Amino acid sequence: MTRHPALRLDGLEVRFGDRPGLAPLSFAVKRGERLAVVGTSGAGKSSLLRTIAGLQPHGAGSVFIEGRDCTDLPPEGRGSVYLHQTPLLFPHLNVSGNVAFPLRVRKLPRAVIQRRVRDVLHALGVADLAARTPASLSGGQRHRVALARAIAAQPPVLLLDEPLASLDPPLRAEARDAILNATNDYAPAVILVTHDLAEAGWLADRIGVILDGRLAQLTSPDILFTRPVSPAVASFVGFSNRLDGIIDDGGIFRAGPLALPLPTNFNGPAVLLFRPEAVRVTGEGSLQARVLDVHFAPGTVRLHLRLNELEFQAECTLPSSRAISGGIVAFELDPQHLVLFPAST
Amino acid sequence: MTLGSARTPLRSLLLTGLGILAVAPLLLLLITSISRSWFWPALLPVPSADSWAALIAGTSGGRLSGAALNSLALALATGLLASALSLPLGRALAGLRGWRRSLGAGAAFLPVAAPPIALGIGLQFTFLTLGLGGSFMGVLLAHLVPALGYATLYFLGVFAVYDDRLEDEARTLGASPTQVFRRVTLPRLGRPLLEAALLGFLVSWAQVPLTILVGQGLVPTLAVEVLGLVQSGQDALAATGSLLLIIPAIFMLMAAALAIRRVEAVPV
């Protein structure tokens, strides 16, 4: 194993066809680390992976894999394997043939190929499918075989494009565990893109958020989900309630009738963001809001509340008897789940 | 009575009519090829295997068997070349957008749409200039023009819906472009390649105007010989030749169908 990170991007400009795409990206991922890149649809997540893989032209900047400048190398010479969102298997090869493909093109000895195919199929729990054709496999099985094929190649960098998006919810957990188990064994650097924050939080050691054509934040899931660096990132990661107000000289955030003492190092116009889960609907309290609407979901209830001219959402598990449309509920805000930014951010 | 059941007799009638239209000429050809004469008021023809015997003995039918071999060589070469050349052409065309694609598709369509006689005259002038008139190679190239047009249009359709992400993934799995072509693209395109080759074979096999105009009578083919026999009133030999024209085409269709089944209908 080299002392270099498995993957390092140095000012890499990702292009969208003929157009400029993402602002230059610089980050490194070490072996054994899983990095999730999240962003809205069309943000350029897949383009980033394809650029790293050498499957689409790039602008300025460099891609280093295990310390080697791969920027101008063809895809087969880079040491990265790219898995599409839909598991794509070679339809003319059976499962064994698919998994053996990267080994055969490397012209490895037959005995080595057979041993590695057997080991990988066993590790991914698809050994009994070895002789099956891709057409006869279920979605989850195809997923695991595609992953097995990538693992068989043992690339230092594994690029997964929306790895769970094509699967039904019951199969996602299975595929997610397969990714974790398989990559734990030989520890590649995994870069996966997804639009699903829960999936990113589950799979990744770090998460990068692409917003407005640039990498807005790159950090661990716990920091990202609790301390986003900007209102845009906060909004993207689920701080969906936004109140515009002001921090007075005493450090109190004021918005309409709301006055919240918050730890802050600035004053003046400010933006307060919080998750619906930060609103605790209580039996009684000084803060009271009118319920404008109620939406039920399995296990939770989402309330659309209004306090004077302020409107926001609350999510709770056990609604009070007053949590009906038109009713009045008392609430409090959990200061642990609030983020505050200067209005100019 | 439902609408469906009302349609059934009509459908049966149409299918029967179609079957008769397809089989009757073949039956007549067969009867003529094994008859000496069939004149009114004779109810049945006077049987004779003269035309087949002549063909086998290489006497009066010797020209037919030689022409049949020529036709077979031309059609096989045309089919193989058209298939091999139209694959990259179709792929390149499918990769174009806007007016470039329309222009390319138009160019491929031109030899298909142009009347063979007009195409033949144009090619004749060109090939005579190049010294290819009256040669096997000239006729082969002439047959290749419409065959390539058909096959390129066919591959344009194939590649319009072709998913090349599998090739991308193969590249990142370590395969060079040559390995991707050999191990992924070719197996996936086995069926279209066979079908394009069959298309080229059939275009060449039945070709008359281009053969006459470019071959200048020096490259005998079965179709041209049969035409000559019809014009000279040798009905039995003409019928035998016509059957020879049909049989390999049917045989090729069956062989291609078997081969296609063997390459296992790989989705593109």
Tab-separated table of N, CA, C and O in Angstrom, chain A residues 50 53 55 74-77 80-86 88-93 101-107 133 146 149-150 153, chain B residues 163-180 182-189 263-268:
chain	number	residue	atom	x	y	z
A	50	ARG	N	-17.705	10.218	-13.632
A	50	ARG	CA	-17.283	9.855	-14.991
A	50	ARG	C	-15.975	10.541	-15.357
A	50	ARG	O	-15.153	9.979	-16.085
A	53	ALA	N	-13.254	8.690	-13.666
A	53	ALA	CA	-13.038	7.401	-14.346
A	53	ALA	C	-12.414	7.563	-15.722
A	53	ALA	O	-11.995	6.576	-16.328
A	55	LEU	N	-14.091	8.763	-18.318
A	55	LEU	CA	-15.126	8.473	-19.321
A	55	LEU	C	-15.685	9.731	-19.964
A	55	LEU	O	-16.505	9.643	-20.862
A	74	PRO	N	-6.268	6.649	-20.304
A	74	PRO	CA	-7.587	6.115	-20.670
A	74	PRO	C	-8.217	5.409	-19.472
A	74	PRO	O	-7.519	5.072	-18.511
A	75	PRO	N	-9.515	5.168	-19.510
A	75	PRO	CA	-10.200	4.565	-18.348
A	75	PRO	C	-9.551	3.268	-17.873
A	75	PRO	O	-9.465	3.023	-16.664
A	76	GLU	N	-9.080	2.446	-18.833
A	76	GLU	CA	-8.549	1.139	-18.437
A	76	GLU	C	-7.188	1.230	-17.766
A	76	GLU	O	-6.725	0.264	-17.164
A	77	GLY	N	-6.560	2.394	-17.833
A	77	GLY	CA	-5.231	2.512	-17.248
A	77	GLY	C	-5.205	3.275	-15.943
A	77	GLY	O	-4.137	3.605	-15.439
A	80	SER	N	-9.429	2.796	-11.532
A	80	SER	CA	-10.729	3.076	-10.922
A	80	SER	C	-11.784	2.280	-11.685
A	80	SER	O	-11.696	2.147	-12.898
A	81	VAL	N	-12.736	1.741	-10.958
A	81	VAL	CA	-13.853	1.035	-11.606
A	81	VAL	C	-15.121	1.814	-11.330
A	81	VAL	O	-15.374	2.245	-10.204
A	82	TYR	N	-15.895	2.016	-12.392
A	82	TYR	CA	-17.110	2.817	-12.312
A	82	TYR	C	-18.324	1.913	-12.444
A	82	TYR	O	-18.440	1.169	-13.415
A	83	LEU	N	-19.200	1.974	-11.465
A	83	LEU	CA	-20.436	1.176	-11.520
A	83	LEU	C	-21.623	2.089	-11.768
A	83	LEU	O	-21.855	3.029	-11.013
A	84	HIS	N	-22.366	1.772	-12.819
A	84	HIS	CA	-23.531	2.579	-13.144
A	84	HIS	C	-24.648	2.373	-12.121
A	84	HIS	O	-24.654	1.384	-11.390
A	85	GLN	N	-25.558	3.321	-12.168
A	85	GLN	CA	-26.707	3.266	-11.261
A	85	GLN	C	-27.491	1.965	-11.446
A	85	GLN	O	-27.834	1.290	-10.485
A	86	THR	N	-27.751	1.604	-12.709
A	86	THR	CA	-28.392	0.329	-13.003
A	86	THR	C	-27.295	-0.701	-13.187
A	86	THR	O	-26.402	-0.469	-13.985
A	88	LEU	N	-25.121	-3.089	-14.710
A	88	LEU	CA	-24.997	-3.518	-16.094
A	88	LEU	C	-24.103	-4.746	-16.155
A	88	LEU	O	-22.927	-4.670	-15.844
A	89	LEU	N	-24.696	-5.869	-16.541
A	89	LEU	CA	-23.919	-7.100	-16.672
A	89	LEU	C	-23.790	-7.445	-18.147
A	89	LEU	O	-24.674	-7.109	-18.940
A	90	PHE	N	-22.711	-8.107	-18.502
A	90	PHE	CA	-22.536	-8.513	-19.892
A	90	PHE	C	-23.537	-9.624	-20.185
A	90	PHE	O	-23.445	-10.710	-19.603
A	91	PRO	N	-24.493	-9.365	-21.084
A	91	PRO	CA	-25.595	-10.318	-21.243
A	91	PRO	C	-25.172	-11.632	-21.868
A	91	PRO	O	-25.874	-12.633	-21.727
A	92	HIS	N	-24.018	-11.649	-22.540
A	92	HIS	CA	-23.596	-12.882	-23.221
A	92	HIS	C	-22.713	-13.742	-22.322
A	92	HIS	O	-22.247	-14.793	-22.755
A	93	LEU	N	-22.456	-13.287	-21.092
A	93	LEU	CA	-21.635	-14.068	-20.150
A	93	LEU	C	-22.482	-14.436	-18.944
A	93	LEU	O	-23.341	-13.655	-18.521
A	101	PHE	N	-14.431	-11.276	-15.934
A	101	PHE	CA	-14.092	-10.370	-17.041
A	101	PHE	C	-12.857	-9.492	-16.756
A	101	PHE	O	-11.906	-9.475	-17.549
A	102	PRO	N	-12.839	-8.761	-15.646
A	102	PRO	CA	-11.673	-7.879	-15.422
A	102	PRO	C	-10.366	-8.651	-15.256
A	102	PRO	O	-9.291	-8.108	-15.500
A	103	LEU	N	-10.472	-9.900	-14.855
A	103	LEU	CA	-9.268	-10.716	-14.665
A	103	LEU	C	-8.794	-11.272	-16.000
A	103	LEU	O	-7.594	-11.365	-16.254
A	104	ARG	N	-9.760	-11.623	-16.853
A	104	ARG	CA	-9.396	-12.162	-18.171
A	104	ARG	C	-8.751	-11.079	-19.021
A	104	ARG	O	-7.787	-11.351	-19.743
A	105	VAL	N	-9.275	-9.858	-18.969
A	105	VAL	CA	-8.669	-8.807	-19.809
A	105	VAL	C	-7.269	-8.441	-19.297
A	105	VAL	O	-6.475	-7.879	-20.040
A	106	ARG	N	-7.004	-8.791	-18.045
A	106	ARG	CA	-5.643	-8.577	-17.517
A	106	ARG	C	-4.747	-9.789	-17.785
A	106	ARG	O	-3.600	-9.818	-17.347
A	107	LYS	N	-5.330	-10.778	-18.426
A	107	LYS	CA	-4.602	-11.995	-18.814
A	107	LYS	C	-3.948	-12.684	-17.611
A	107	LYS	O	-2.799	-13.126	-17.671
A	133	THR	N	-27.456	-16.928	-16.027
A	133	THR	CA	-27.283	-15.818	-16.969
A	133	THR	C	-27.833	-14.543	-16.328
A	133	THR	O	-28.728	-14.610	-15.472
A	146	ALA	N	-22.730	-7.321	-10.087
A	146	ALA	CA	-21.982	-6.171	-10.630
A	146	ALA	C	-20.930	-5.708	-9.627
A	146	ALA	O	-19.795	-5.368	-9.993
A	149	ARG	N	-18.078	-8.160	-9.571
A	149	ARG	CA	-17.193	-7.978	-10.727
A	149	ARG	C	-16.217	-6.825	-10.480
A	149	ARG	O	-15.037	-6.910	-10.803
A	150	ALA	N	-16.744	-5.750	-9.893
A	150	ALA	CA	-15.876	-4.607	-9.596
A	150	ALA	C	-14.851	-4.968	-8.537
A	150	ALA	O	-13.671	-4.620	-8.639
A	153	ALA	N	-11.854	-6.950	-9.656
A	153	ALA	CA	-10.789	-6.169	-10.299
A	153	ALA	C	-9.855	-5.555	-9.260
A	153	ALA	O	-8.740	-5.147	-9.589
B	163	ASP	N	-27.159	0.819	-26.053
B	163	ASP	CA	-26.711	1.356	-24.773
B	163	ASP	C	-25.209	1.104	-24.642
B	163	ASP	O	-24.788	-0.024	-24.389
B	164	ASP	N	-24.399	2.152	-24.800
B	164	ASP	CA	-22.946	1.922	-24.781
B	164	ASP	C	-22.348	2.084	-23.379
B	164	ASP	O	-21.128	2.092	-23.222
B	165	ARG	N	-23.211	2.167	-22.362
B	165	ARG	CA	-22.673	2.268	-20.997
B	165	ARG	C	-21.952	0.993	-20.589
B	165	ARG	O	-21.048	1.023	-19.757
B	166	LEU	N	-22.367	-0.128	-21.182
B	166	LEU	CA	-21.700	-1.387	-20.862
B	166	LEU	C	-20.244	-1.361	-21.335
B	166	LEU	O	-19.350	-1.883	-20.657
B	167	GLU	N	-20.019	-0.750	-22.475
B	167	GLU	CA	-18.653	-0.602	-22.988
B	167	GLU	C	-17.841	0.307	-22.060
B	167	GLU	O	-16.674	0.044	-21.781
B	168	ASP	N	-18.492	1.382	-21.578
B	168	ASP	CA	-17.819	2.285	-20.628
B	168	ASP	C	-17.355	1.503	-19.403
B	168	ASP	O	-16.224	1.639	-18.939
B	169	GLU	N	-18.284	0.700	-18.883
B	169	GLU	CA	-17.965	-0.039	-17.663
B	169	GLU	C	-16.842	-1.049	-17.926
B	169	GLU	O	-15.967	-1.245	-17.088
B	170	ALA	N	-16.890	-1.648	-19.117
B	170	ALA	CA	-15.832	-2.604	-19.472
B	170	ALA	C	-14.478	-1.899	-19.518
B	170	ALA	O	-13.468	-2.468	-19.095
B	171	ARG	N	-14.451	-0.671	-20.022
B	171	ARG	CA	-13.182	0.070	-20.069
B	171	ARG	C	-12.642	0.278	-18.654
B	171	ARG	O	-11.467	0.059	-18.382
B	172	THR	N	-13.530	0.700	-17.735
B	172	THR	CA	-13.029	0.944	-16.376
B	172	THR	C	-12.664	-0.362	-15.673
B	172	THR	O	-11.903	-0.354	-14.713
B	173	LEU	N	-13.197	-1.482	-16.178
B	173	LEU	CA	-12.814	-2.776	-15.593
B	173	LEU	C	-11.458	-3.240	-16.129
B	173	LEU	O	-10.974	-4.295	-15.752
B	174	GLY	N	-10.885	-2.447	-17.020
B	174	GLY	CA	-9.522	-2.743	-17.458
B	174	GLY	C	-9.390	-3.169	-18.908
B	174	GLY	O	-8.286	-3.507	-19.346
B	175	ALA	N	-10.499	-3.179	-19.662
B	175	ALA	CA	-10.423	-3.653	-21.046
B	175	ALA	C	-10.005	-2.520	-21.987
B	175	ALA	O	-10.534	-1.413	-21.891
B	176	SER	N	-9.077	-2.816	-22.873
B	176	SER	CA	-8.656	-1.835	-23.878
B	176	SER	C	-9.763	-1.709	-24.922
B	176	SER	O	-10.646	-2.579	-24.993
B	177	PRO	N	-9.730	-0.665	-25.752
B	177	PRO	CA	-10.774	-0.547	-26.786
B	177	PRO	C	-10.877	-1.802	-27.650
B	177	PRO	O	-11.988	-2.226	-28.005
B	178	THR	N	-9.735	-2.410	-27.987
B	178	THR	CA	-9.772	-3.635	-28.804
B	178	THR	C	-10.457	-4.760	-28.038
B	178	THR	O	-11.281	-5.501	-28.598
B	179	GLN	N	-10.110	-4.900	-26.761
B	179	GLN	CA	-10.740	-5.963	-25.950
B	179	GLN	C	-12.232	-5.708	-25.785
B	179	GLN	O	-13.025	-6.648	-25.805
B	180	VAL	N	-12.597	-4.429	-25.620
B	180	VAL	CA	-14.024	-4.110	-25.487
B	180	VAL	C	-14.756	-4.516	-26.758
B	180	VAL	O	-15.826	-5.142	-26.707
B	182	ARG	N	-13.892	-6.773	-28.979
B	182	ARG	CA	-13.890	-8.221	-29.178
B	182	ARG	C	-14.735	-8.945	-28.132
B	182	ARG	O	-15.460	-9.887	-28.446
B	183	ARG	N	-14.647	-8.488	-26.880
B	183	ARG	CA	-15.283	-9.239	-25.797
B	183	ARG	C	-16.679	-8.739	-25.426
B	183	ARG	O	-17.429	-9.436	-24.759
B	184	VAL	N	-16.987	-7.494	-25.821
B	184	VAL	CA	-18.301	-6.957	-25.433
B	184	VAL	C	-19.133	-6.574	-26.663
B	184	VAL	O	-20.249	-7.064	-26.841
B	185	THR	N	-18.552	-5.713	-27.513
B	185	THR	CA	-19.363	-5.196	-28.621
B	185	THR	C	-19.743	-6.298	-29.607
B	185	THR	O	-20.920	-6.439	-29.956
B	186	LEU	N	-18.761	-7.060	-30.064
B	186	LEU	CA	-19.051	-8.083	-31.064
B	186	LEU	C	-20.063	-9.125	-30.582
B	186	LEU	O	-21.021	-9.422	-31.297
B	187	PRO	N	-19.880	-9.670	-29.374
B	187	PRO	CA	-20.895	-10.629	-28.922
B	187	PRO	C	-22.284	-10.013	-28.816
B	187	PRO	O	-23.287	-10.660	-29.124
B	188	ARG	N	-22.337	-8.760	-28.406
B	188	ARG	CA	-23.650	-8.115	-28.288
B	188	ARG	C	-24.258	-7.885	-29.668
B	188	ARG	O	-25.477	-7.870	-29.818
B	189	LEU	N	-23.380	-7.650	-30.661
B	189	LEU	CA	-23.879	-7.331	-31.994
B	189	LEU	C	-23.893	-8.548	-32.916
B	189	LEU	O	-24.040	-8.392	-34.129
B	263	VAL	N	-26.469	-17.453	-31.183
B	263	VAL	CA	-25.769	-16.330	-30.536
B	263	VAL	C	-26.611	-15.715	-29.434
B	263	VAL	O	-26.233	-14.739	-28.813
B	264	GLU	N	-27.784	-16.316	-29.209
B	264	GLU	CA	-28.581	-16.037	-28.017
B	264	GLU	C	-29.065	-14.610	-27.902
B	264	GLU	O	-28.872	-13.951	-26.893
B	265	ALA	N	-29.655	-14.104	-28.933
B	265	ALA	CA	-30.392	-12.831	-28.911
B	265	ALA	C	-29.938	-11.899	-27.802
B	265	ALA	O	-30.666	-11.623	-26.854
B	266	VAL	N	-28.727	-11.429	-27.901
B	266	VAL	CA	-28.190	-10.549	-26.875
B	266	VAL	C	-28.830	-9.170	-27.018
B	266	VAL	O	-28.783	-8.583	-28.081
B	267	PRO	N	-29.450	-8.660	-25.940
B	267	PRO	CA	-30.079	-7.347	-26.084
B	267	PRO	C	-29.034	-6.265	-26.307
B	267	PRO	O	-27.949	-6.316	-25.728
B	268	VAL	N	-29.360	-5.317	-27.160
B	268	VAL	CA	-28.417	-4.236	-27.418
B	268	VAL	C	-28.844	-3.003	-26.628
B	268	VAL	O	-28.223	-2.020	-26.665
